[in-house]
CSV table of C-alpha atoms and ligand atoms in Angstrom, one decimal:
chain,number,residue,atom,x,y,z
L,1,UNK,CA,-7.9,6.9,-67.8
L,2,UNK,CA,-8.6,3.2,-68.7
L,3,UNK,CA,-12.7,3.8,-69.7
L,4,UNK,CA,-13.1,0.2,-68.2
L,5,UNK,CA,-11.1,1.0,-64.9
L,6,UNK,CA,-13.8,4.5,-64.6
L,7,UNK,CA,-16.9,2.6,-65.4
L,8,UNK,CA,-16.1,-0.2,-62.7
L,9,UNK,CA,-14.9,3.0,-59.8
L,10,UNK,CA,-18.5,4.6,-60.8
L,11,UNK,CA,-20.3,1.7,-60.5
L,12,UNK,CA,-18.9,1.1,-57.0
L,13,UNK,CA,-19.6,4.6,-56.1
L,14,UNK,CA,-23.5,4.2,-57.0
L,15,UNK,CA,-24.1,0.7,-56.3
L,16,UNK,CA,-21.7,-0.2,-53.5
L,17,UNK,CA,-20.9,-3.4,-55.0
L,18,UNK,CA,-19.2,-5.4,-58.0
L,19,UNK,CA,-18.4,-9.2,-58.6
L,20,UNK,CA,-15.2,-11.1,-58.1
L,21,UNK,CA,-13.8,-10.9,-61.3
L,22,UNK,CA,-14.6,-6.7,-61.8
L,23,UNK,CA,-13.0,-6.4,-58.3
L,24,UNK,CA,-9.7,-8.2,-59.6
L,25,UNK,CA,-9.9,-6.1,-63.2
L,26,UNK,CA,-10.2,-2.6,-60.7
L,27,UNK,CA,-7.3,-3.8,-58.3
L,28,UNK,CA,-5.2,-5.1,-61.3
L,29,UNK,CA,-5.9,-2.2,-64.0
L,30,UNK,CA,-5.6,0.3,-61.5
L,31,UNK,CA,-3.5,3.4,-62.4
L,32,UNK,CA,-2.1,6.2,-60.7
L,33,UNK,CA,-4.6,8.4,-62.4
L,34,UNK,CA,-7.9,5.6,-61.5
L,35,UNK,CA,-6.2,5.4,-58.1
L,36,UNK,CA,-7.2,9.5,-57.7
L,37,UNK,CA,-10.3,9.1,-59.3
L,38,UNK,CA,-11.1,6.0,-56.4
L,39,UNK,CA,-10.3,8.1,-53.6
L,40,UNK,CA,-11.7,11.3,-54.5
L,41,UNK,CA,-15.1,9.3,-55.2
L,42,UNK,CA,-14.3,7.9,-51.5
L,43,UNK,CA,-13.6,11.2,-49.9
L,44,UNK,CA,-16.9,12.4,-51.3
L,45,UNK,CA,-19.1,9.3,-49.8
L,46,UNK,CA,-17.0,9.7,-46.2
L,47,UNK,CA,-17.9,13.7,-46.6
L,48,UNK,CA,-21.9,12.6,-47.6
L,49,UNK,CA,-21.5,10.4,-44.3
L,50,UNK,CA,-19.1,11.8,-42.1
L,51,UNK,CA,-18.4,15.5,-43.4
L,52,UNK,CA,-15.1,16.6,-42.1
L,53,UNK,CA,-15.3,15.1,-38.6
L,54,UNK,CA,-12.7,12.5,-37.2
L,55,UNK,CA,-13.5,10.5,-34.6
L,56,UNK,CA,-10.7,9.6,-32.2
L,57,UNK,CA,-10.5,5.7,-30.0
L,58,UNK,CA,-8.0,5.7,-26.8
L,59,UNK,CA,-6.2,2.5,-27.9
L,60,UNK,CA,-4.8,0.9,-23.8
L,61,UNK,CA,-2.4,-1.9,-24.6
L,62,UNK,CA,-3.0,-3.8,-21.6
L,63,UNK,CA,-1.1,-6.9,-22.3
L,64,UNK,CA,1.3,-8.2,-24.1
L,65,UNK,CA,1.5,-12.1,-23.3
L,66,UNK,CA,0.2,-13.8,-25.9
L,67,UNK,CA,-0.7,-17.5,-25.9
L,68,UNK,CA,-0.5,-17.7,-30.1
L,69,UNK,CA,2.4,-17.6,-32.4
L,70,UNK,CA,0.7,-16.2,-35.4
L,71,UNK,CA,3.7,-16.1,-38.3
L,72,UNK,CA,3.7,-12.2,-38.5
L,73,UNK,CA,3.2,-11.1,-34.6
L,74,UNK,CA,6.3,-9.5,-32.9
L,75,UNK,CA,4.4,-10.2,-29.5
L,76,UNK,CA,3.9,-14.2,-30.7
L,77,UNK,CA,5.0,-16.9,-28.0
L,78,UNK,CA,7.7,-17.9,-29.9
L,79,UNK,CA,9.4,-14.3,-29.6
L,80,UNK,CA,11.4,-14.6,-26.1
L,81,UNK,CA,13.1,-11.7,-26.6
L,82,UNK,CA,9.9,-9.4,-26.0
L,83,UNK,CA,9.4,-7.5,-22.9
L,84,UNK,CA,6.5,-9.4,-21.2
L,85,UNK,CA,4.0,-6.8,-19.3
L,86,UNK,CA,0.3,-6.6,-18.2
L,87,UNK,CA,-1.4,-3.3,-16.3
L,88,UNK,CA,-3.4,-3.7,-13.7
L,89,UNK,CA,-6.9,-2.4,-13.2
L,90,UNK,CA,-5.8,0.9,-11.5
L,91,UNK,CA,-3.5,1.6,-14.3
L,92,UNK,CA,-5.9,0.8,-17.1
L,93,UNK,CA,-8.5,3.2,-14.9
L,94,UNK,CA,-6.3,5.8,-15.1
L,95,UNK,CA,-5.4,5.3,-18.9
L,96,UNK,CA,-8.9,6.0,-19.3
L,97,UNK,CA,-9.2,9.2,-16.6
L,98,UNK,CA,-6.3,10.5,-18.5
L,99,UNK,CA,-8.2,9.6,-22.0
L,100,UNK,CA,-11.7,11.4,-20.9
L,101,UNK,CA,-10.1,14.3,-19.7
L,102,UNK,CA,-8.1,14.8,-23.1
L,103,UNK,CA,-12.0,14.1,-24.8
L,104,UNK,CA,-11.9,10.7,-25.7
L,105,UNK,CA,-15.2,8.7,-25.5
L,106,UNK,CA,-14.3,5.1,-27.1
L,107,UNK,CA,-12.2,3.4,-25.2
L,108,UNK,CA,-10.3,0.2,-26.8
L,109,UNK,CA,-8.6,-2.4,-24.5
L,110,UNK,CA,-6.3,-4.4,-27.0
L,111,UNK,CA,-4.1,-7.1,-25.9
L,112,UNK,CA,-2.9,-10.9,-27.0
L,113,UNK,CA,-4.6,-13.7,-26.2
L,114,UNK,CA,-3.7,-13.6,-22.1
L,115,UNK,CA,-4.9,-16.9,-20.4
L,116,UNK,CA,-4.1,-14.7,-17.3
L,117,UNK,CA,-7.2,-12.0,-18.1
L,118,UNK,CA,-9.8,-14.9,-17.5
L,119,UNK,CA,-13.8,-13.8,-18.9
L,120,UNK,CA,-14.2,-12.7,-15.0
L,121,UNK,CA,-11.4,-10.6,-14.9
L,122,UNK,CA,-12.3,-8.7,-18.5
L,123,UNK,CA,-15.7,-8.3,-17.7
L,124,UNK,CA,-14.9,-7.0,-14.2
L,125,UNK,CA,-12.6,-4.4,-15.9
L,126,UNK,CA,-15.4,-3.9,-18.0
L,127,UNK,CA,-17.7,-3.2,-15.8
L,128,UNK,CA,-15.5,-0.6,-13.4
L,129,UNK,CA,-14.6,1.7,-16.7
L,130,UNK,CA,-18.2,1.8,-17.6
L,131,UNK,CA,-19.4,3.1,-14.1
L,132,UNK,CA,-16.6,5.0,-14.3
L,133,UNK,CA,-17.4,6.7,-18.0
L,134,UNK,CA,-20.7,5.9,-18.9
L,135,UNK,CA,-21.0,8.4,-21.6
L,136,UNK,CA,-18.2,6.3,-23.4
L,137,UNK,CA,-17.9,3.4,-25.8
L,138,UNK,CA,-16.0,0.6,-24.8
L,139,UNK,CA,-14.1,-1.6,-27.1
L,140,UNK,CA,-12.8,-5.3,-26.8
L,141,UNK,CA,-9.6,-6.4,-28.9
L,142,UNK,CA,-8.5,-9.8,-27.1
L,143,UNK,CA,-8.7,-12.2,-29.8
L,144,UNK,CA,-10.8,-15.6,-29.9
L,145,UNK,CA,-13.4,-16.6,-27.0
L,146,UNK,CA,-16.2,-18.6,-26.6
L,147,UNK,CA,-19.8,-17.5,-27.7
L,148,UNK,CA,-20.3,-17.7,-23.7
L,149,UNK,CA,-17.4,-15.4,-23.3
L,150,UNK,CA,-18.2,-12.7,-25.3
L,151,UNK,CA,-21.8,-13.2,-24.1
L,152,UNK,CA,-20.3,-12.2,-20.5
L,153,UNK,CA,-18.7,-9.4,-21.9
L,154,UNK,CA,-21.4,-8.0,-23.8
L,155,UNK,CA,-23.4,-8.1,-20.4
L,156,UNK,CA,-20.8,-6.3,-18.5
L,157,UNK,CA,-21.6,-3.5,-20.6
L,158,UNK,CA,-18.8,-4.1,-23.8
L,159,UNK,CA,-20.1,-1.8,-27.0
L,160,UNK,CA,-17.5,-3.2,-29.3
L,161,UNK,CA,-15.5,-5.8,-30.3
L,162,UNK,CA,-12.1,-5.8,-33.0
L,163,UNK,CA,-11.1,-8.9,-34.5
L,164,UNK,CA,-8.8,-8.3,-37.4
L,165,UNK,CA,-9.9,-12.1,-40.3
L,166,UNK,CA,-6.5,-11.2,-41.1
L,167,UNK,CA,-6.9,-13.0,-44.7
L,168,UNK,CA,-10.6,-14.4,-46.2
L,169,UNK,CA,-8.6,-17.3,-48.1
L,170,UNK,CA,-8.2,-20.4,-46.1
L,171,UNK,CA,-5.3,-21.3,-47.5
L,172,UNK,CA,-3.5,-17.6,-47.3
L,173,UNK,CA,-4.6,-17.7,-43.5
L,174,UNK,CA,-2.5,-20.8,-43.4
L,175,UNK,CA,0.7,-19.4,-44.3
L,176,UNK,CA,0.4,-16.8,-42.1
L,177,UNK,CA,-0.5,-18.6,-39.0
L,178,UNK,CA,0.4,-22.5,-37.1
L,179,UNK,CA,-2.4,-25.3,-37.6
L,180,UNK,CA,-3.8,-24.4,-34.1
L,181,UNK,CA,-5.2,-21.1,-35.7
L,182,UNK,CA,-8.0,-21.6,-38.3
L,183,UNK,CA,-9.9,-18.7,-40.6
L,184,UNK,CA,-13.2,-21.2,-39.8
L,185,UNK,CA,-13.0,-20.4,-36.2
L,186,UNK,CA,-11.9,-16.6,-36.7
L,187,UNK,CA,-15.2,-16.3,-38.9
L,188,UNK,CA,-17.3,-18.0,-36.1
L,189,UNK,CA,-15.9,-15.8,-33.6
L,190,UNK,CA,-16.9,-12.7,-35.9
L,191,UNK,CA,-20.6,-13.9,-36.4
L,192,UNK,CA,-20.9,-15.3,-32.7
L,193,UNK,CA,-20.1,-11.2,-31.8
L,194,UNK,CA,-22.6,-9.5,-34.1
L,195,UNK,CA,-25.5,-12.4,-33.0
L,196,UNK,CA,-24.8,-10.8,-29.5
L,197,UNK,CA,-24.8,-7.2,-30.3
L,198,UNK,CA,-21.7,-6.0,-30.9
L,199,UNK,CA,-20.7,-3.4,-33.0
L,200,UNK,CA,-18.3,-5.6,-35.1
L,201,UNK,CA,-14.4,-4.5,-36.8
L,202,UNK,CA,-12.9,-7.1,-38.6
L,203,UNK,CA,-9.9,-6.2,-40.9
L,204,UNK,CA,-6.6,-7.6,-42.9
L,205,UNK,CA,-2.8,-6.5,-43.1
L,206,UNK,CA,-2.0,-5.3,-47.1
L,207,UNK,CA,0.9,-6.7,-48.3
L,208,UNK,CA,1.1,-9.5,-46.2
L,209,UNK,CA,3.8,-12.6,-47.1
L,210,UNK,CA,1.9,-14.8,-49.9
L,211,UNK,CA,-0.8,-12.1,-50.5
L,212,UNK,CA,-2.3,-11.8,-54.2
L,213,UNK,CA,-4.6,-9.4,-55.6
L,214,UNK,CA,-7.3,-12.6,-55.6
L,215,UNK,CA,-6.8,-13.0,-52.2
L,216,UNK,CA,-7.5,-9.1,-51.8
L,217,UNK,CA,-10.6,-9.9,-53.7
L,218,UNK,CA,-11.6,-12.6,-51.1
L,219,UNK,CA,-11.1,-10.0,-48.0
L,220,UNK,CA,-13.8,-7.2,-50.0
L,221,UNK,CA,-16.0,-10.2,-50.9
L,222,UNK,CA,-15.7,-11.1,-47.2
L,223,UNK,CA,-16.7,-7.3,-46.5
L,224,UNK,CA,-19.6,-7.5,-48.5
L,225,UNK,CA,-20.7,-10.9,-46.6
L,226,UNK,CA,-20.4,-9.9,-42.7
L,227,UNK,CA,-21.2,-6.4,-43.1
L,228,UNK,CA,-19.2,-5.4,-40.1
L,229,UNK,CA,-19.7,-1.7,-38.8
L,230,UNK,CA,-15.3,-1.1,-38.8
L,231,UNK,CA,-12.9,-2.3,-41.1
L,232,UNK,CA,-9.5,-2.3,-39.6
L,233,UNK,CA,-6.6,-2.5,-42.4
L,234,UNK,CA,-3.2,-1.3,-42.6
L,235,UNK,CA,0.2,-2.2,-44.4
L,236,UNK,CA,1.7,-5.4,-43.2
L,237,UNK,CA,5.5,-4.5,-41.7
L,238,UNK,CA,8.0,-7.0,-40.9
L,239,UNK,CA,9.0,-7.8,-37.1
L,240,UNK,CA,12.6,-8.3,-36.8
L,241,UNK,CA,12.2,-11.7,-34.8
L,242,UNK,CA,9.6,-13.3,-36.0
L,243,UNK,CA,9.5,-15.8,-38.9
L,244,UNK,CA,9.0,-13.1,-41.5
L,245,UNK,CA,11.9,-10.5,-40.6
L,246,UNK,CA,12.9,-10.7,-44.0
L,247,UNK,CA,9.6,-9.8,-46.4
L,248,UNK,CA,8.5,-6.6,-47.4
L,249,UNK,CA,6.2,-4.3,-45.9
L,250,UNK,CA,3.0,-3.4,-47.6
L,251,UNK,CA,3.1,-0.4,-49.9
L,252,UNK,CA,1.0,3.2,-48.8
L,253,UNK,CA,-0.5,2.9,-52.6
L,254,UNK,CA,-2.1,-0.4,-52.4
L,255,UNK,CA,-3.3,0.1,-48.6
L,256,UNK,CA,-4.6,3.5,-50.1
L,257,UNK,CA,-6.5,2.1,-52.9
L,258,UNK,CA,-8.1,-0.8,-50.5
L,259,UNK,CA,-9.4,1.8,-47.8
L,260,UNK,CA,-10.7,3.9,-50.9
L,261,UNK,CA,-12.8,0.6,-52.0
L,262,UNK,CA,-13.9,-0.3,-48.5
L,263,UNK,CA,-15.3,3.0,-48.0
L,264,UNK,CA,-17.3,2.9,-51.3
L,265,UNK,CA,-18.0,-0.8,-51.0
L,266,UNK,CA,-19.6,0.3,-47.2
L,267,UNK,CA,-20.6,3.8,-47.1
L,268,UNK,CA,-21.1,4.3,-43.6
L,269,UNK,CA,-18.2,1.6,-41.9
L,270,UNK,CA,-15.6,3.0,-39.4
L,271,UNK,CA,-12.5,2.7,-41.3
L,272,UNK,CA,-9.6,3.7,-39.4
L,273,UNK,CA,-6.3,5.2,-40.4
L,274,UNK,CA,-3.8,3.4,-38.8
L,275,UNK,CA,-0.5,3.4,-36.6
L,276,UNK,CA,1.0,0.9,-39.0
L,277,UNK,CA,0.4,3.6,-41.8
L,278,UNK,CA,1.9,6.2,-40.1
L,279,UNK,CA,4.4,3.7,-39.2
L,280,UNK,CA,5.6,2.9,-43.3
L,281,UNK,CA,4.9,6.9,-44.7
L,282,UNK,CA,5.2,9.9,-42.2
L,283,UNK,CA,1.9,11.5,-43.5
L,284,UNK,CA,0.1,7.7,-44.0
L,285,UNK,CA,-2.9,8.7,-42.1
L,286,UNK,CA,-3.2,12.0,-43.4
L,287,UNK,CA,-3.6,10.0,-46.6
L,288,UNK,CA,-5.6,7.5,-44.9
L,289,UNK,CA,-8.0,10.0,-44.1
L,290,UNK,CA,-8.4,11.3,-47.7
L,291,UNK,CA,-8.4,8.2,-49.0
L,292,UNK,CA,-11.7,7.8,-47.0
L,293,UNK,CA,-10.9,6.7,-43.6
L,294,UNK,CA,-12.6,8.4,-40.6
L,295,UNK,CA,-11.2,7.0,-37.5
L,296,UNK,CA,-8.1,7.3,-35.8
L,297,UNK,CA,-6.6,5.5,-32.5
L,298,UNK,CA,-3.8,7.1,-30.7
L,299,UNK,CA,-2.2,5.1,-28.2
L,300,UNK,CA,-3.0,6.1,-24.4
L,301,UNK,CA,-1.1,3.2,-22.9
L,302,UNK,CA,1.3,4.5,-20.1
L,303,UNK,CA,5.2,5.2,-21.8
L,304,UNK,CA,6.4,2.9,-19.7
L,305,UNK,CA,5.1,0.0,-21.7
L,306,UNK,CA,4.7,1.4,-24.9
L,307,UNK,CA,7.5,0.0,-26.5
L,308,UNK,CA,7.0,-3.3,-25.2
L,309,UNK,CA,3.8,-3.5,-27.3
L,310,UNK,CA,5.5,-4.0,-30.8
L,311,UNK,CA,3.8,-6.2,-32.8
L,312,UNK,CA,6.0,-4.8,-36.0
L,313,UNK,CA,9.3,-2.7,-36.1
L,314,UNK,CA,10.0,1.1,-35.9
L,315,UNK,CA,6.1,1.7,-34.8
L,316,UNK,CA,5.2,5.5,-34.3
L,317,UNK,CA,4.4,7.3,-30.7
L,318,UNK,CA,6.3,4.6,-28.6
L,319,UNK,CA,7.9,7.7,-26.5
L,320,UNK,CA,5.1,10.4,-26.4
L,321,UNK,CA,2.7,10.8,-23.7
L,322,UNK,CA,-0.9,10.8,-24.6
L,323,UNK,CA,-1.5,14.4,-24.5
L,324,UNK,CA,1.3,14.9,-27.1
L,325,UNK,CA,-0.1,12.2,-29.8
L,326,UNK,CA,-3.7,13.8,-29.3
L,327,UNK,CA,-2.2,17.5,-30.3
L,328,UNK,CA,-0.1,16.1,-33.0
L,329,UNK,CA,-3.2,14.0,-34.4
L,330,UNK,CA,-5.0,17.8,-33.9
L,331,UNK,CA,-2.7,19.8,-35.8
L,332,UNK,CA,-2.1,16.7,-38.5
L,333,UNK,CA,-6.2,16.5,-39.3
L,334,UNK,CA,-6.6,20.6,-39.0
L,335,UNK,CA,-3.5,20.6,-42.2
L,336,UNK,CA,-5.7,18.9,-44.5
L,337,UNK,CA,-8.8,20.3,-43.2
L,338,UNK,CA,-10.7,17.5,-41.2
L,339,UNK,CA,-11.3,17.9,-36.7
L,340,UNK,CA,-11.1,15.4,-34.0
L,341,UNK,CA,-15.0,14.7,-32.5
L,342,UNK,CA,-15.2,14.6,-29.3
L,343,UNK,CA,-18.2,11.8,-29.6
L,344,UNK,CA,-18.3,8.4,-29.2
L,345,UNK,CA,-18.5,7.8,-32.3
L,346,UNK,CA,-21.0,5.3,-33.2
L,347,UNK,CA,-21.9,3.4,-36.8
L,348,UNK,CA,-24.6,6.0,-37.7
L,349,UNK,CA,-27.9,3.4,-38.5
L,350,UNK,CA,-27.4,2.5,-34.8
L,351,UNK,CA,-27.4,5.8,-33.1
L,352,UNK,CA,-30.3,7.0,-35.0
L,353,UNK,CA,-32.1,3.4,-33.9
L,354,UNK,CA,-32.5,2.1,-37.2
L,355,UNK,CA,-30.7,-1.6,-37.3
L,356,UNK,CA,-28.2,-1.9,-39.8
X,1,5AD,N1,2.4,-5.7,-39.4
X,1,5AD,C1,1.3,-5.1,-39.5
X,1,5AD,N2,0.2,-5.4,-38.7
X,1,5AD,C2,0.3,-6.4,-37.8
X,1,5AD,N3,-0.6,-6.9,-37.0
X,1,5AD,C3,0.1,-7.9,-36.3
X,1,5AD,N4,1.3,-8.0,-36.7
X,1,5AD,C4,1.5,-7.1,-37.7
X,1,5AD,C5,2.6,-6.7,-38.5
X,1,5AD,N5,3.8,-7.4,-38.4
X,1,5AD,C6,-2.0,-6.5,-36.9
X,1,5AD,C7,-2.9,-7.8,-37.1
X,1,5AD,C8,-3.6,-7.8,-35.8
X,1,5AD,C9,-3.6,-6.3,-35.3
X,1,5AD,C10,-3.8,-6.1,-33.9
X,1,5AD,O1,-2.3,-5.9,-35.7
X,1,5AD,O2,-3.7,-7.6,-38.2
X,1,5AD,O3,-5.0,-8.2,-35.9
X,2,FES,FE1,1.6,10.1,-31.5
X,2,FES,FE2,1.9,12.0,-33.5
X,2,FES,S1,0.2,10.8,-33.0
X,2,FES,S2,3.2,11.6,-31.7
């Protein structure tokens, strides 16, 4: 192996850091050979942190209007061809009765930005799934608010929050999204939610259109700077009617070797191995997972809406019920050793009280 390649994967192993330019040389240089080297060194600081536990999120997709027309989106206003849908409070209730009773205790409601779910309404659905399971973590994924907003939501009880930064470069976020979207405000949002107490995901698409390796660099440099608790990431894959049908997906390697980093670059962040993984490689979060992921987030969205929530094409688990995608998930961690928790989960300095 490239000696230069080894020193700069031991250094971020021991020192959880490196500069601009020795990020670029690693995500440039790298080799099949470094690329196993990364993730074994991953595998054994998510073992140090994590051992062999996996901790599961019920994902509830519980709407799919979406006021924005990000470049990339198959759910973006501009798509009139998608399937509009929301659930309503019993459904998302039940969702998460379902969830508990299958041992899920982090609950993620994920939707577009619907003008229709005003701050009353999310914190009121909030509020009922917390009375209703208040052994369990509850997640927000609804896009950009106002400080006051999220303040609501933090008081109605809200544990988490998931906004993907989607790309650290200005000028990359850009390209991928109309003038009315800006990376200024999507970092605003992201501080605005850890002021307030939120455990904090932010997270980028590999391989989307215009991506360089620099731009890469930006994202871990980003990392580095916000600290969040999770890191969402997973392969960009093109949406049949939206303005980038046409590029390629991201690749399993690169998405690989970017989860590997993030896990040595934060030792103890939630890294999830994604659906869009498992979506471009049929054992992707298998390899997530060794590649240093911990998380994973089956859908428990009712089947009848599942495939109305497709933000890219030939997504996995659009037809199976929930029980089926948590015994598949079972049986995929148990055939490379690893076990679904049945925990909530948390970012480790918090549940033993010490602030990150
Ligand atoms: N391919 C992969 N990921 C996508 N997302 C949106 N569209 C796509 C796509 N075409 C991701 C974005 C968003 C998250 C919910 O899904 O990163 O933040
Ligand atoms: Fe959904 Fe395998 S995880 S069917």
């Amino acid at each position: 192996m490239n000696t230069q390649v080894k020193a700069l994967i031991d250094r971020l192993a021991n020192r959880h850091t490196l500069d601009r330019e020795e990020l670029l040389t690693l995500l440039e240089q790298r080799t099949p050979e470094a690329a196993e080297y990364l993730l074994e060194k991953a595998r054994e600081v998510r073992h140090a942190v994590y051992g062999r536990e996996v901790y599961m999120r019920g994902l509830i997709e519980f709407t799919n209007y979406c006021k924005n027309d990000c470049y990339y989106c198959g759910i973006r206003c501009s798509n009139h061809k998608a399937q509009r849908y929301r659930l309503t409070r019993e459904e998302i209730l039940q969702c998460c009765a379902q969830g508990y009773a299958l041992g899920f205790r982090t609950f993620v409601l994920q939707g577009g930005e619907d003008p229709f779910f005003t701050d009353e309404k999310v914190a009121e659905m909030v509020r009922a799934i917390k009375q209703a399971h208040p052994d369990c973590a509850l997640t927000l994924s609804i896009g950009e608010r106002s400080r006051e907003s999220y303040r609501l939501f933090r008081g109605a009880g809200a544990d988490r929050y998931l906004l993907r930064h989607e790309t650290a470069n200005a000028d990359h976020y850009a390209k991928l999204h109309p003038p009315a979207l800006t990376l200024e405000r999507r970092k605003r949002c992201l501080r605005d939610l850890k002021e307030l107490g939120f455990q904090v995901g932010c997270g980028f698409m590999v391989g989307s259109p215009y991506q360089t390796l620099e731009h890469l660099v930006d994202d871990l440099l980003f990392l580095g700077e916000l600290e969040p608790h999770m890191v969402g990431i997973g392969p960009f894959i093109p949406h049949s009617e939206t303005p980038f049908a046409g590029e390629p997906a991201g690749t399993l390697e690169l998405t690989l070797c970017l989860l590997g980093m993030i896990r040595l670059l934060l030792p103890e962040v939630l890294l999830p191995a994604t659906t869009a993984l498992g979506t471009i490689h049929p054992t992707g979060r298998e390899a997530g997972i060794l590649a240093g992921a911990n998380v994973v987030m089956p859908n428990l969205s009712p089947t009848s809406v599942r495939s109305k929530y497709l933000l890219y094409d030939n997504k996995i688990c659009t037809g199976d019920e929930a029980a089926e995608c948590r015994a598949c998930l079972a049986g995929r961690m148990d055939s490379i050793g690893y076990t679904l928790a049945v925990s909530r989960g948390d970012y480790p300095s918090l549940s033993t009280g010490c602030p990150s």
